[in-house]
Amino acid sequence: KIIASSKDLSDTVTMRPTIFEYVLKGTPRFDNFRLDQPGRKLSLRVHTTPVIEDSTVSYIVQVATSLEPVQAELDKLRAILFLLIPATVLLTGIAGSVLVKVTLNPVDDMVRTIRQIKADNLRMRLPLPHAHDEIHRLAETYNQMLERLENAFTSQQRFNQDISHELKTPLTVLKGELEVTLKKSRTPEEYAEVIRSGLEEIDKIRRILDHLLLLARFDSKELAMETQPVDLNLLMEKVMAHIKILADQKSIQISYVSSGPVVLQGHEPQLRRLFINLVDNAIKYTPQKGRVIVTLSRDGDLAVTEVSDTGIGIPDNELPHIFDRFYRVEKSRSSEGFGLGLSIAKSIAQAHQGDIKVRSHPGLGTTFTVFLPVKPPLS
Ligand code: ADP
């Protein structure tokens, strides 16, 4: 029975039997109602609650409020979102593309420069962008690579010029001698002499080509695999015996000191060549009655061989270049030699995962130290 109700909601539309039964049990509840009667459209939020007296539900009170303002706000929000989302997408898109353009501008510059770089202008460098970001690092790394390529290219060019020069000299001598000989008729002895001297020049050319071929094989890493255990003491004794004749000719005292057995995995003929080149140089650049001392020791996993002489030494400014191909300190110091001995020695050491270091005091002597790993990783 309805005891009281407000005027504008005098019907029982909101007190459905299910709600009534539910609240009668003593529990309040909330419901939403939508009234859709002719001339009357309403959205309501209704609270129905029991009034309990002496443990029984005496009354049920129902209050309602219109959901219209909330609905109106929600409609407004929907309209705003409807406009805002496309606007945001549009703005983000524009901002994104502007940003990408600004960021990638330096890449365009780089591409333009890279397109111009050819073998004859390896000196060009990429412009470095102001921002210290990934693009800056990329340009920097690319420039470093260009520098390495330029260096390799320049040394290759110098190498080619040197080869041409070295081969031209004996060929010119040979040609000159043959032309002079042809100018008039000679005795058989004179012809024999010219042929002998011609053969000497041919031999020189052959030796240069042999050295170059060897270096080329090192460059292409062809020699790396043919290794076997090499007893360094035995090897050094053979080298010393081989070099003794040369030392005796100049009354140079040679000695070999070993601190114990050293066996390493290597290419015996190449290692012998390495040490012959060093000891041969020591004799070549040491005046009469000098001394050449070779020592062999172990330092951890390294076999350390030192070749010291009491020779003319190498000036400080020349030291960084002496392992370069065709490099000779003051060509007048030695009539023989092509400046390939040390570069071959270094290539052999490096093919064994080792290295050669040098220290020298002009006028006092030079020491070459060869480091070879006793158990090099198999390559
Ligand atoms: P080369 O065939 O001219 O000896 P190398 O490559 O063996 O060529 O040596 C390069 C240069 O290093 C030589 O021209 C020489 O001037 C210098 N050099 C090498 N070994 C010694 C040494 N033990 N003492 C002084 N100078 C040396």
Tab-separated table of N, CA and C and ligand atoms in Angstrom, residues 277-278 281-286 309 311-314 322-324 327-330 333-334 336-343 360 366 368, ligand 1:
chain	number	residue	atom	x	y	z
A	277	ASN	N	115.733	-13.821	-41.726
A	277	ASN	CA	115.607	-12.403	-42.105
A	277	ASN	C	116.118	-11.507	-40.988
A	278	LEU	N	115.737	-11.815	-39.733
A	278	LEU	CA	116.137	-10.944	-38.617
A	278	LEU	C	117.639	-11.034	-38.352
A	281	ASN	N	119.620	-9.439	-41.146
A	281	ASN	CA	119.630	-7.979	-41.004
A	281	ASN	C	120.615	-7.552	-39.920
A	282	ALA	N	120.600	-8.294	-38.793
A	282	ALA	CA	121.486	-7.937	-37.674
A	282	ALA	C	122.937	-7.933	-38.146
A	283	ILE	N	123.299	-8.917	-38.955
A	283	ILE	CA	124.678	-8.988	-39.468
A	283	ILE	C	124.902	-7.862	-40.488
A	284	LYS	N	123.894	-7.676	-41.356
A	284	LYS	CA	124.015	-6.697	-42.443
A	284	LYS	C	124.208	-5.278	-41.892
A	285	TYR	N	123.501	-4.971	-40.805
A	285	TYR	CA	123.548	-3.593	-40.292
A	285	TYR	C	124.429	-3.457	-39.053
A	286	THR	N	125.376	-4.421	-38.899
A	286	THR	CA	126.336	-4.315	-37.791
A	286	THR	C	127.739	-4.250	-38.395
A	309	ASP	N	121.648	-6.721	-31.791
A	309	ASP	CA	122.957	-6.486	-32.416
A	309	ASP	C	123.566	-5.207	-31.865
A	311	GLY	N	124.764	-2.919	-33.851
A	311	GLY	CA	124.926	-2.261	-35.149
A	311	GLY	C	124.594	-0.782	-35.169
A	312	ILE	N	124.278	-0.317	-36.389
A	312	ILE	CA	124.110	1.123	-36.593
A	312	ILE	C	122.804	1.669	-36.018
A	313	GLY	N	121.843	0.754	-35.736
A	313	GLY	CA	120.578	1.204	-35.144
A	313	GLY	C	119.645	1.837	-36.164
A	314	ILE	N	118.438	2.155	-35.691
A	314	ILE	CA	117.418	2.750	-36.571
A	314	ILE	C	116.917	4.028	-35.904
A	322	ILE	N	109.520	0.579	-40.537
A	322	ILE	CA	110.456	-0.425	-41.064
A	322	ILE	C	109.798	-1.744	-41.453
A	323	PHE	N	108.547	-1.990	-40.951
A	323	PHE	CA	107.869	-3.233	-41.343
A	323	PHE	C	107.039	-3.032	-42.613
A	324	ASP	N	107.024	-1.783	-43.140
A	324	ASP	CA	106.258	-1.540	-44.372
A	324	ASP	C	106.970	-2.187	-45.559
A	327	TYR	N	110.084	-0.649	-47.608
A	327	TYR	CA	110.633	0.474	-46.851
A	327	TYR	C	112.074	0.179	-46.474
A	328	ARG	N	112.954	1.118	-46.795
A	328	ARG	CA	114.356	0.993	-46.403
A	328	ARG	C	114.793	2.274	-45.749
A	329	VAL	N	115.479	2.140	-44.616
A	329	VAL	CA	116.006	3.329	-43.970
A	329	VAL	C	117.211	3.767	-44.792
A	330	GLU	N	117.208	5.014	-45.250
A	330	GLU	CA	118.303	5.538	-46.086
A	330	GLU	C	118.823	4.453	-47.021
A	333	ARG	N	122.302	2.861	-46.987
A	333	ARG	CA	122.921	2.058	-45.930
A	333	ARG	C	123.187	0.623	-46.375
A	334	SER	N	122.437	0.164	-47.374
A	334	SER	CA	122.642	-1.207	-47.820
A	334	SER	C	122.402	-1.287	-49.309
A	336	GLU	N	122.241	-4.231	-50.999
A	336	GLU	CA	121.329	-5.337	-51.299
A	336	GLU	C	120.006	-5.084	-50.578
A	337	GLY	N	119.092	-6.010	-50.787
A	337	GLY	CA	117.823	-5.928	-50.054
A	337	GLY	C	116.825	-5.035	-50.754
A	338	PHE	N	115.545	-5.453	-50.629
A	338	PHE	CA	114.493	-4.693	-51.307
A	338	PHE	C	113.564	-4.021	-50.314
A	339	GLY	N	113.877	-4.125	-49.025
A	339	GLY	CA	112.948	-3.562	-48.026
A	339	GLY	C	111.734	-4.456	-47.824
A	340	LEU	N	111.879	-5.744	-48.170
A	340	LEU	CA	110.729	-6.655	-47.997
A	340	LEU	C	110.941	-7.633	-46.845
A	341	GLY	N	112.220	-7.760	-46.402
A	341	GLY	CA	112.566	-8.773	-45.388
A	341	GLY	C	111.745	-8.658	-44.121
A	342	LEU	N	111.645	-7.447	-43.572
A	342	LEU	CA	110.928	-7.279	-42.305
A	342	LEU	C	109.428	-7.434	-42.478
A	343	SER	N	108.900	-6.981	-43.638
A	343	SER	CA	107.450	-7.135	-43.797
A	343	SER	C	107.100	-8.610	-43.939
A	360	SER	N	115.439	0.354	-30.655
A	360	SER	CA	116.752	0.606	-31.242
A	360	SER	C	117.365	1.884	-30.698
A	366	THR	N	120.309	-2.625	-32.155
A	366	THR	CA	118.866	-2.829	-32.342
A	366	THR	C	118.478	-4.187	-31.772
A	368	PHE	N	115.253	-6.894	-32.056
A	368	PHE	CA	113.941	-7.322	-32.551
A	368	PHE	C	113.449	-8.434	-31.625
B	1	ADP	P1	116.235	-4.716	-46.361
B	1	ADP	O1	116.092	-5.761	-47.385
B	1	ADP	O2	116.515	-3.368	-46.914
B	1	ADP	O3	117.134	-5.113	-45.244
B	1	ADP	P2	114.150	-5.062	-44.415
B	1	ADP	O4	112.683	-5.057	-44.573
B	1	ADP	O5	114.779	-6.326	-43.944
B	1	ADP	O6	114.767	-4.573	-45.776
B	1	ADP	O7	114.523	-3.888	-43.427
B	1	ADP	C1	113.989	-2.617	-43.604
B	1	ADP	C2	114.940	-1.537	-43.139
B	1	ADP	O8	115.088	-1.617	-41.714
B	1	ADP	C3	116.327	-1.721	-43.688
B	1	ADP	O9	116.478	-0.933	-44.830
B	1	ADP	C4	117.241	-1.246	-42.589
B	1	ADP	O10	117.628	0.085	-42.781
B	1	ADP	C5	116.422	-1.343	-41.317
B	1	ADP	N1	116.911	-2.432	-40.468
B	1	ADP	C6	116.422	-3.695	-40.423
B	1	ADP	N2	117.077	-4.434	-39.490
B	1	ADP	C7	118.008	-3.617	-38.931
B	1	ADP	C8	119.002	-3.785	-37.916
B	1	ADP	N3	119.164	-4.932	-37.279
B	1	ADP	N4	119.776	-2.704	-37.618
B	1	ADP	C9	119.581	-1.530	-38.249
B	1	ADP	N5	118.675	-1.303	-39.218
B	1	ADP	C10	117.888	-2.330	-39.565
